[in-house]
Amino acid sequence: MAVQEAQGEPKLKRAAGLTQITLFGLGSMLGAGIYGLIGKAAGELGSAVWVAFLVSMVAALLTGLSYASIASRYPRAGGAAYVTQMAYRRPMVSYVVGLAVVCSGLTSIATQSNVVAANIAETFGVGAPHWLLAIGFLVLLSGVLFRGISESLWLNAVCTLVEAFGLILVISVGVSYWGNANLLEFPPSDGGGGIEGPVALLVMQGAVLTFFSFIGFEDMLNVSEEVKNPERTMPLAFILAILAATLIYIAVSITAVSVVPWQELAEAAGPLTLVVERAAPWFPVGVFAAITIFAVANTALVNYVMASRLLYGMSRQGLLPAPLGRVHKARHTPYVAIFVLLAIVILLSLLGDIAALASSTVLLLLMVFTIVNVALIVLKRRPDDKPGRFEVPAIVPALGALSCAALLIVRIAEGDWTAPLIAGGLVVAIVILYFVTGAGDKGRIEKFLASERDS
């Protein structure tokens, strides 16, 4: 029996079905990034940008299958922190992994809140200060999260359908242009002839960029405790979300380079807006701007849900203060974690540009994915660990760990050391915080592990 059941405390509510959790994962993957990512990827790979999405999908699917297997074994809030705790049984490792993921969520929420505020002010001509609009948006999100997981997932479903409509619109208005471009045209070298560097290296660099279009794994795993029949539902949702995102991304990338030359896409401030303007000049640009707001808001929403469940789960594991694990008796939501996060992201949003911090947390996620893949191998080799309903061969997490480690190395080797240094600094800070705060209550951790072994 789980800890919360043993103590007779209110529990998280199992309210999500396959459709809701698949849309949650798809919304996390589609997000706001694709609306600007196409231009950056075109600058890296030219009209062959679709190849990068295909390669990154393979890498993402390996890790996604590992997460799907883990979800069928341990459908618990806490995500990567929970899995590493069960696999390595080293509280400090779980603490570092968990807070690394929380950092990525916090920077994403704060960044997207400022983007939403700027877009609302520009699109609808709202004269209020941007910081006030950003805080209002964050308070609104926290209210939805406090209200319940069903309300959060329904809002996510609406946002996901709207942002998917925006991408499907791009495909619909531009599909007639397919065949106009050479889909294997790479950017020329500085000297004007040939490709700069081996094709494989270019594709890997593009795959690093596009891989993050698929990273909804942690978001999905952290809500598995609130999913009906998670042992069956979660693996299917992981696979459906990744495959749907892949089809949309490849179709969008082929459409974009077919309608607009990749050189122009690489320079465009809003590459997909430019595609729609060229292919469908009759379509009101303002509507597409509004769709972007939904996409950005959805990214913040998904990360907020994930971070609140991760703090809740880490508290239940004995890694964070006990109050963060409290669940509201009526709403069945981790209300303390929700409102603590609200205070933190409001402060981060007021800092302004945190792009460097956000970029560094991307590296932390690759580190986390590598650790989680290895954790699954450890669990599979442990005789007393029960297999889940969805099992994958050990080669899957092994290749998942290798692909994530390779992407991490390629990203670091690109030459810009700002993000790696910040990422390293964050890890050191988290380790110091672990010892300074005395995190990891041994009594609570042992009680947690004992209850999980008995469950």
Short mmCIF file of C-alpha atoms in Angstrom, two decimals:
data_model
loop_
_atom_site.label_atom_id
_atom_site.label_comp_id
_atom_site.label_asym_id
_atom_site.label_seq_id
_atom_site.Cartn_x
_atom_site.Cartn_y
_atom_site.Cartn_z
CA MET A 1 0.00 0.00 0.00
CA ALA A 2 1.27 3.48 -0.83
CA VAL A 3 2.39 5.90 1.88
CA GLN A 4 -0.57 8.20 1.48
CA GLU A 5 -2.99 5.27 1.74
CA ALA A 6 -1.31 4.00 4.91
CA GLN A 7 -1.64 7.37 6.59
CA GLY A 8 -5.27 7.75 5.59
CA GLU A 9 -4.50 11.05 3.86
CA PRO A 10 -6.30 12.31 0.75
CA LYS A 11 -4.85 10.93 -2.49
CA LEU A 12 -4.42 12.22 -6.00
CA LYS A 13 -7.47 11.37 -8.08
CA ARG A 14 -7.31 8.89 -10.98
CA ALA A 15 -9.34 10.86 -13.49
CA ALA A 16 -7.46 10.80 -16.82
CA GLY A 17 -8.20 8.37 -19.65
CA LEU A 18 -6.23 7.44 -22.76
CA THR A 19 -7.44 10.37 -24.88
CA GLN A 20 -6.66 12.97 -22.21
CA ILE A 21 -3.20 11.66 -21.39
CA THR A 22 -2.29 11.24 -25.07
CA LEU A 23 -3.33 14.84 -25.74
CA PHE A 24 -1.36 15.88 -22.65
CA GLY A 25 1.75 14.26 -24.08
CA LEU A 26 1.11 15.56 -27.59
CA GLY A 27 0.53 19.07 -26.24
CA SER A 28 3.81 18.85 -24.36
CA MET A 29 5.66 17.78 -27.50
CA LEU A 30 4.06 20.18 -29.97
CA GLY A 31 4.31 23.15 -27.62
CA ALA A 32 5.43 26.55 -28.75
CA GLY A 33 8.89 25.56 -29.93
CA ILE A 34 7.93 24.25 -33.36
CA TYR A 35 6.61 27.66 -34.42
CA GLY A 36 10.13 29.07 -34.32
CA LEU A 37 12.16 25.87 -34.44
CA ILE A 38 11.58 25.26 -38.15
CA GLY A 39 13.58 28.37 -39.02
CA LYS A 40 16.53 27.44 -36.79
CA ALA A 41 16.55 23.87 -38.08
CA ALA A 42 16.43 25.10 -41.70
CA GLY A 43 19.51 27.20 -40.98
CA GLU A 44 21.30 24.04 -39.80
CA LEU A 45 20.11 21.55 -42.43
CA GLY A 46 18.60 23.50 -45.31
CA SER A 47 15.63 21.80 -46.97
CA ALA A 48 16.67 18.48 -45.39
CA VAL A 49 15.26 19.65 -42.06
CA TRP A 50 12.76 16.78 -42.12
CA VAL A 51 15.69 14.33 -41.79
CA ALA A 52 16.60 15.87 -38.44
CA PHE A 53 13.06 15.31 -37.17
CA LEU A 54 13.18 11.71 -38.35
CA VAL A 55 16.53 11.02 -36.64
CA SER A 56 15.52 12.77 -33.42
CA MET A 57 12.24 10.81 -33.43
CA VAL A 58 14.20 7.54 -33.40
CA ALA A 59 16.25 8.77 -30.44
CA ALA A 60 13.12 10.05 -28.73
CA LEU A 61 11.21 6.83 -29.34
CA LEU A 62 13.93 4.80 -27.62
CA THR A 63 13.71 6.93 -24.49
CA GLY A 64 9.93 7.15 -24.84
CA LEU A 65 9.66 3.36 -24.84
CA SER A 66 11.81 3.25 -21.71
CA TYR A 67 9.52 5.75 -20.01
CA ALA A 68 6.49 3.77 -21.18
CA SER A 69 7.92 0.62 -19.60
CA ILE A 70 8.69 2.51 -16.39
CA ALA A 71 5.16 3.92 -16.28
CA SER A 72 3.75 0.39 -16.49
CA ARG A 73 5.98 -0.63 -13.55
CA TYR A 74 5.69 2.48 -11.40
CA PRO A 75 2.68 4.69 -12.21
CA ARG A 76 3.65 7.25 -9.56
CA ALA A 77 4.08 10.98 -9.28
CA GLY A 78 7.75 11.85 -8.88
CA GLY A 79 8.82 10.82 -12.38
CA ALA A 80 12.57 10.50 -12.82
CA ALA A 81 13.20 11.10 -9.10
CA TYR A 82 11.00 8.13 -8.20
CA VAL A 83 12.58 5.82 -10.78
CA THR A 84 16.15 6.68 -9.78
CA GLN A 85 15.25 6.19 -6.12
CA MET A 86 13.90 2.70 -6.84
CA ALA A 87 16.82 1.78 -9.11
CA TYR A 88 19.90 3.26 -7.43
CA ARG A 89 18.60 3.68 -3.87
CA ARG A 90 20.81 6.73 -3.49
CA PRO A 91 18.77 9.69 -2.18
CA MET A 92 21.25 12.28 -3.43
CA VAL A 93 21.04 10.97 -7.01
CA SER A 94 17.23 11.12 -6.90
CA TYR A 95 17.38 14.62 -5.38
CA VAL A 96 19.70 15.95 -8.10
CA VAL A 97 17.70 14.31 -10.89
CA GLY A 98 14.37 15.54 -9.53
CA LEU A 99 15.46 19.15 -9.00
CA ALA A 100 17.18 19.20 -12.40
CA VAL A 101 13.80 18.40 -13.99
CA VAL A 102 12.08 20.96 -11.75
CA CYS A 103 14.57 23.61 -12.91
CA SER A 104 13.70 22.89 -16.54
CA GLY A 105 10.00 23.21 -15.73
CA LEU A 106 10.41 26.47 -13.79
CA THR A 107 12.44 28.18 -16.52
CA SER A 108 9.93 27.04 -19.15
CA ILE A 109 6.91 28.31 -17.17
CA ALA A 110 8.53 31.67 -16.47
CA THR A 111 9.71 32.10 -20.06
CA GLN A 112 6.35 31.18 -21.57
CA SER A 113 4.46 33.48 -19.18
CA ASN A 114 6.43 36.44 -20.52
CA VAL A 115 5.87 35.29 -24.12
CA VAL A 116 2.12 34.98 -23.49
CA ALA A 117 2.07 38.46 -21.97
CA ALA A 118 3.94 39.99 -24.93
CA ASN A 119 1.72 38.22 -27.48
CA ILE A 120 -1.50 39.24 -25.73
CA ALA A 121 -0.36 42.85 -25.57
CA GLU A 122 0.63 42.87 -29.27
CA THR A 123 -2.24 40.82 -30.69
CA PHE A 124 -5.10 42.36 -28.74
CA GLY A 125 -3.62 45.79 -28.07
CA VAL A 126 -3.74 45.42 -24.28
CA GLY A 127 -2.01 48.37 -22.66
CA ALA A 128 -1.25 46.79 -19.27
CA PRO A 129 2.42 46.26 -18.32
CA HIS A 130 3.84 42.96 -19.53
CA TRP A 131 4.87 41.90 -16.03
CA LEU A 132 1.32 42.34 -14.80
CA LEU A 133 -0.09 40.27 -17.68
CA ALA A 134 2.50 37.55 -17.01
CA ILE A 135 1.60 37.38 -13.31
CA GLY A 136 -2.11 37.34 -14.14
CA PHE A 137 -1.53 34.43 -16.51
CA LEU A 138 0.44 32.50 -13.86
CA VAL A 139 -2.24 33.08 -11.21
CA LEU A 140 -4.89 31.84 -13.66
CA LEU A 141 -2.88 28.69 -14.35
CA SER A 142 -2.38 28.01 -10.65
CA GLY A 143 -6.13 28.35 -10.13
CA VAL A 144 -6.83 25.74 -12.81
CA LEU A 145 -4.24 23.36 -11.33
CA PHE A 146 -5.67 23.79 -7.85
CA ARG A 147 -9.18 23.17 -9.14
CA GLY A 148 -8.32 19.64 -10.28
CA ILE A 149 -6.45 17.37 -12.65
CA SER A 150 -9.56 16.94 -14.82
CA GLU A 151 -9.82 20.69 -15.33
CA SER A 152 -6.10 20.94 -16.08
CA LEU A 153 -6.27 18.15 -18.64
CA TRP A 154 -9.38 19.56 -20.32
CA LEU A 155 -7.67 22.96 -20.66
CA ASN A 156 -4.64 21.17 -22.05
CA ALA A 157 -6.85 19.28 -24.52
CA VAL A 158 -8.35 22.54 -25.81
CA CYS A 159 -4.93 24.16 -26.17
CA THR A 160 -3.48 21.06 -27.84
CA LEU A 161 -6.30 20.88 -30.39
CA VAL A 162 -5.88 24.59 -31.17
CA GLU A 163 -2.11 24.37 -31.63
CA ALA A 164 -2.47 21.15 -33.66
CA PHE A 165 -5.02 22.97 -35.83
CA GLY A 166 -2.40 25.67 -36.47
CA LEU A 167 0.13 23.11 -37.66
CA ILE A 168 -2.43 21.18 -39.70
CA LEU A 169 -3.45 24.50 -41.27
CA VAL A 170 0.16 25.02 -42.38
CA ILE A 171 0.17 21.56 -43.95
CA SER A 172 -3.25 22.04 -45.60
CA VAL A 173 -2.48 25.35 -47.28
CA GLY A 174 1.00 24.26 -48.37
CA VAL A 175 0.58 20.62 -49.39
CA SER A 176 0.00 21.66 -53.01
CA TYR A 177 3.59 23.01 -53.02
CA TRP A 178 5.10 19.61 -52.25
CA GLY A 179 7.59 18.64 -54.94
CA ASN A 180 8.79 22.22 -55.49
CA ALA A 181 11.94 21.84 -53.40
CA ASN A 182 14.89 19.49 -53.33
CA LEU A 183 14.38 17.89 -49.91
CA LEU A 184 18.05 16.93 -49.60
CA GLU A 185 19.62 20.36 -50.18
CA PHE A 186 22.06 21.13 -47.37
CA PRO A 187 23.52 24.58 -46.61
CA PRO A 188 26.73 25.26 -48.57
CA SER A 189 30.07 25.67 -46.85
CA ASP A 190 31.57 29.10 -46.26
CA GLY A 191 33.63 28.61 -49.39
CA GLY A 192 30.49 28.16 -51.45
CA GLY A 193 31.01 24.56 -52.48
CA GLY A 194 29.84 21.32 -50.96
CA ILE A 195 28.56 20.78 -47.48
CA GLU A 196 30.24 22.09 -44.38
CA GLY A 197 31.42 18.96 -42.60
CA PRO A 198 30.13 15.42 -42.98
CA VAL A 199 26.42 14.98 -43.58
CA ALA A 200 26.19 12.74 -40.52
CA LEU A 201 27.53 15.52 -38.29
CA LEU A 202 25.10 18.05 -39.76
CA VAL A 203 22.20 15.68 -39.21
CA MET A 204 23.31 15.05 -35.61
CA GLN A 205 23.51 18.79 -34.94
CA GLY A 206 20.04 19.21 -36.41
CA ALA A 207 18.79 16.23 -34.39
CA VAL A 208 20.05 17.86 -31.18
CA LEU A 209 17.99 20.92 -32.05
CA THR A 210 14.83 19.01 -32.98
CA PHE A 211 15.07 16.32 -30.27
CA PHE A 212 13.58 18.71 -27.75
CA SER A 213 10.38 18.81 -29.77
CA PHE A 214 9.69 15.33 -28.41
CA ILE A 215 10.55 15.68 -24.73
CA GLY A 216 7.18 15.20 -23.10
CA PHE A 217 8.31 12.06 -21.27
CA GLU A 218 8.69 13.58 -17.82
CA ASP A 219 5.45 15.52 -18.15
CA MET A 220 3.52 12.35 -18.90
CA LEU A 221 5.23 10.14 -16.32
CA ASN A 222 4.57 12.60 -13.51
CA VAL A 223 0.79 12.45 -13.97
CA SER A 224 0.63 8.65 -14.21
CA GLU A 225 -0.62 8.48 -10.63
CA GLU A 226 -3.75 10.30 -11.83
CA VAL A 227 -4.45 8.07 -14.84
CA LYS A 228 -7.03 5.29 -15.00
CA ASN A 229 -5.53 1.83 -15.55
CA PRO A 230 -2.05 3.40 -15.95
CA GLU A 231 -0.21 0.11 -16.51
CA ARG A 232 -2.00 -0.22 -19.86
CA THR A 233 -2.93 3.39 -20.64
CA MET A 234 0.44 5.06 -20.14
CA PRO A 235 2.56 2.96 -22.57
CA LEU A 236 -0.05 3.35 -25.30
CA ALA A 237 -0.27 7.10 -24.70
CA PHE A 238 3.53 7.48 -24.94
CA ILE A 239 3.68 5.70 -28.29
CA LEU A 240 0.64 7.45 -29.77
CA ALA A 241 1.88 10.90 -28.74
CA ILE A 242 5.37 10.39 -30.19
CA LEU A 243 4.10 8.96 -33.49
CA ALA A 244 1.47 11.70 -33.91
CA ALA A 245 4.05 14.41 -33.19
CA THR A 246 6.47 12.83 -35.69
CA LEU A 247 3.92 12.78 -38.51
CA ILE A 248 2.97 16.42 -37.86
CA TYR A 249 6.58 17.61 -37.60
CA ILE A 250 7.76 15.90 -40.79
CA ALA A 251 4.73 17.11 -42.75
CA VAL A 252 5.18 20.67 -41.43
CA SER A 253 8.90 20.71 -42.23
CA ILE A 254 8.38 19.41 -45.79
CA THR A 255 5.59 21.95 -46.31
CA ALA A 256 7.63 24.85 -44.95
CA VAL A 257 10.67 24.32 -47.21
CA SER A 258 8.38 23.64 -50.18
CA VAL A 259 6.52 26.94 -49.80
CA VAL A 260 9.39 29.18 -48.67
CA PRO A 261 13.07 28.67 -49.62
CA TRP A 262 15.00 27.42 -46.59
CA GLN A 263 17.30 30.45 -46.73
CA GLU A 264 14.31 32.74 -46.06
CA LEU A 265 12.92 30.43 -43.39
CA ALA A 266 16.22 30.59 -41.52
CA GLU A 267 16.02 34.39 -41.40
CA ALA A 268 12.29 34.75 -40.67
CA ALA A 269 11.18 35.93 -37.23
CA GLY A 270 8.02 33.81 -37.55
CA PRO A 271 8.79 31.08 -40.11
CA LEU A 272 5.40 29.32 -40.03
CA THR A 273 3.57 32.66 -40.17
CA LEU A 274 5.59 33.41 -43.31
CA VAL A 275 4.60 30.04 -44.80
CA VAL A 276 0.91 30.78 -44.24
CA GLU A 277 1.28 34.29 -45.67
CA ARG A 278 2.85 32.88 -48.85
CA ALA A 279 0.57 29.87 -49.30
CA ALA A 280 -2.68 31.45 -48.09
CA PRO A 281 -2.51 35.25 -48.26
CA TRP A 282 -6.27 35.31 -47.67
CA PHE A 283 -5.89 33.83 -44.16
CA PRO A 284 -5.91 36.47 -41.37
CA VAL A 285 -2.47 36.57 -39.77
CA GLY A 286 -3.98 37.66 -36.46
CA VAL A 287 -5.71 34.30 -36.09
CA PHE A 288 -2.38 32.52 -36.47
CA ALA A 289 -0.90 34.81 -33.81
CA ALA A 290 -3.74 33.85 -31.47
CA ILE A 291 -3.04 30.16 -32.14
CA THR A 292 0.55 30.78 -31.08
CA ILE A 293 -0.69 32.13 -27.74
CA PHE A 294 -2.54 28.87 -27.11
CA ALA A 295 0.61 26.89 -27.95
CA VAL A 296 2.77 28.96 -25.61
CA ALA A 297 0.18 28.81 -22.82
CA ASN A 298 -0.06 25.04 -23.21
CA THR A 299 3.69 24.64 -22.78
CA ALA A 300 3.51 26.57 -19.50
CA LEU A 301 0.47 24.58 -18.35
CA VAL A 302 2.04 21.18 -19.01
CA ASN A 303 5.27 22.13 -17.25
CA TYR A 304 3.34 23.52 -14.28
CA VAL A 305 1.40 20.25 -13.90
CA MET A 306 4.63 18.25 -14.21
CA ALA A 307 6.61 20.33 -11.71
CA SER A 308 3.84 20.30 -9.09
CA ARG A 309 3.52 16.50 -9.28
CA LEU A 310 7.29 16.10 -9.17
CA LEU A 311 7.59 18.18 -5.98
CA TYR A 312 4.67 16.22 -4.51
CA GLY A 313 6.29 12.90 -5.41
CA MET A 314 9.72 13.89 -4.08
CA SER A 315 8.09 14.95 -0.81
CA ARG A 316 6.39 11.57 -0.53
CA GLN A 317 9.78 9.94 -1.09
CA GLY A 318 11.24 11.87 1.84
CA LEU A 319 13.48 14.01 -0.38
CA LEU A 320 11.67 17.33 0.16
CA PRO A 321 9.79 18.88 3.11
CA ALA A 322 6.62 16.97 4.04
CA PRO A 323 4.19 19.88 3.43
CA LEU A 324 4.92 19.72 -0.31
CA GLY A 325 3.28 16.29 -0.31
CA ARG A 326 -0.04 17.49 1.06
CA VAL A 327 -3.16 16.88 -1.04
CA HIS A 328 -6.28 19.04 -0.75
CA LYS A 329 -9.14 17.04 0.76
CA ALA A 330 -11.80 18.35 -1.63
CA ARG A 331 -9.85 19.04 -4.83
CA HIS A 332 -7.37 16.09 -4.59
CA THR A 333 -4.53 18.26 -5.87
CA PRO A 334 -1.04 18.92 -4.37
CA TYR A 335 -2.00 22.46 -3.39
CA VAL A 336 1.11 23.36 -1.35
CA ALA A 337 3.41 22.39 -4.25
CA ILE A 338 1.22 24.35 -6.69
CA PHE A 339 1.37 27.59 -4.70
CA VAL A 340 5.07 27.27 -3.81
CA LEU A 341 5.79 26.94 -7.53
CA LEU A 342 3.59 29.97 -8.23
CA ALA A 343 5.73 32.14 -5.95
CA ILE A 344 8.96 30.91 -7.58
CA VAL A 345 7.84 31.33 -11.20
CA ILE A 346 6.48 34.82 -10.51
CA LEU A 347 9.94 35.82 -9.25
CA LEU A 348 11.60 34.19 -12.27
CA SER A 349 9.21 35.90 -14.68
CA LEU A 350 10.11 39.28 -13.17
CA LEU A 351 13.80 38.66 -13.90
CA GLY A 352 13.10 39.16 -17.61
CA ASP A 353 15.35 37.33 -20.08
CA ILE A 354 16.34 33.91 -18.71
CA ALA A 355 17.15 32.40 -22.12
CA ALA A 356 20.62 31.27 -21.04
CA LEU A 357 19.19 29.52 -17.99
CA ALA A 358 16.49 27.84 -20.09
CA SER A 359 19.09 26.67 -22.60
CA SER A 360 21.18 25.13 -19.84
CA THR A 361 18.27 23.14 -18.43
CA VAL A 362 17.91 21.42 -21.81
CA LEU A 363 21.32 19.84 -21.15
CA LEU A 364 20.12 18.77 -17.70
CA LEU A 365 17.19 16.96 -19.31
CA LEU A 366 19.53 14.99 -21.59
CA MET A 367 21.50 14.02 -18.48
CA VAL A 368 18.27 12.96 -16.76
CA PHE A 369 17.11 10.89 -19.75
CA THR A 370 20.47 9.09 -19.82
CA ILE A 371 20.24 8.29 -16.10
CA VAL A 372 16.62 7.10 -16.37
CA ASN A 373 17.42 4.79 -19.30
CA VAL A 374 20.22 3.21 -17.28
CA ALA A 375 17.87 2.98 -14.26
CA LEU A 376 15.50 0.81 -16.29
CA ILE A 377 18.36 -1.55 -17.13
CA VAL A 378 19.18 -1.79 -13.41
CA LEU A 379 15.53 -2.54 -12.55
CA LYS A 380 15.25 -5.18 -15.28
CA ARG A 381 18.33 -6.96 -13.96
CA ARG A 382 17.09 -6.96 -10.36
CA PRO A 383 15.45 -10.34 -9.63
CA ASP A 384 13.02 -9.06 -7.00
CA ASP A 385 11.67 -6.19 -9.11
CA LYS A 386 8.30 -7.00 -10.65
CA PRO A 387 8.03 -6.43 -14.42
CA GLY A 388 5.31 -4.17 -15.74
CA ARG A 389 2.60 -4.92 -18.26
CA PHE A 390 4.67 -3.26 -20.98
CA GLU A 391 8.23 -4.57 -21.10
CA VAL A 392 10.97 -3.72 -23.62
CA PRO A 393 14.24 -5.59 -24.25
CA ALA A 394 17.27 -4.25 -22.37
CA ILE A 395 18.72 -3.10 -25.70
CA VAL A 396 16.06 -0.36 -25.89
CA PRO A 397 17.10 1.57 -22.74
CA ALA A 398 20.75 0.85 -23.57
CA LEU A 399 20.39 2.49 -27.00
CA GLY A 400 18.24 5.22 -25.44
CA ALA A 401 21.01 6.03 -22.95
CA LEU A 402 23.65 6.02 -25.71
CA SER A 403 21.60 8.28 -28.00
CA CYS A 404 20.88 10.80 -25.23
CA ALA A 405 24.53 10.79 -24.15
CA ALA A 406 25.59 11.28 -27.79
CA LEU A 407 23.21 14.22 -28.21
CA LEU A 408 24.56 15.71 -24.98
CA ILE A 409 28.16 15.41 -26.20
CA VAL A 410 27.29 16.91 -29.61
CA ARG A 411 25.50 19.82 -27.93
CA ILE A 412 28.46 20.54 -25.63
CA ALA A 413 30.95 20.18 -28.51
CA GLU A 414 29.20 22.90 -30.52
CA GLY A 415 31.53 25.43 -28.90
CA ASP A 416 29.19 27.70 -26.90
CA TRP A 417 30.17 26.98 -23.31
CA THR A 418 27.65 29.28 -21.64
CA ALA A 419 24.86 26.69 -21.35
CA PRO A 420 27.14 23.80 -20.25
CA LEU A 421 28.74 25.98 -17.57
CA ILE A 422 25.36 27.10 -16.23
CA ALA A 423 24.11 23.49 -16.30
CA GLY A 424 27.18 22.33 -14.40
CA GLY A 425 26.74 25.17 -11.94
CA LEU A 426 23.11 24.16 -11.34
CA VAL A 427 24.10 20.56 -10.62
CA VAL A 428 26.77 21.72 -8.14
CA ALA A 429 24.25 24.09 -6.52
CA ILE A 430 21.69 21.27 -6.16
CA VAL A 431 24.30 18.98 -4.57
CA ILE A 432 25.31 21.73 -2.13
CA LEU A 433 21.64 22.38 -1.35
CA TYR A 434 21.17 18.68 -0.60
CA PHE A 435 23.85 18.74 2.10
CA VAL A 436 23.16 22.24 3.45
CA THR A 437 19.44 21.63 3.95
CA GLY A 438 19.87 18.07 5.19
CA ALA A 439 17.50 16.89 2.47
CA GLY A 440 16.67 13.23 2.51
CA ASP A 441 14.98 12.34 5.78
CA LYS A 442 16.33 8.82 6.39
CA GLY A 443 13.31 7.77 8.41
CA ARG A 444 10.84 8.94 5.77
CA ILE A 445 12.95 7.48 2.95
CA GLU A 446 13.12 4.06 4.62
CA LYS A 447 9.40 4.17 5.31
CA PHE A 448 8.76 5.08 1.68
CA LEU A 449 10.95 2.28 0.33
CA ALA A 450 9.36 -0.26 2.69
CA SER A 451 5.84 0.77 1.65
CA GLU A 452 6.76 0.55 -2.03
CA ARG A 453 8.24 -2.93 -1.60
CA ASP A 454 5.00 -4.02 0.08
CA SER A 455 2.72 -2.46 -2.56
#
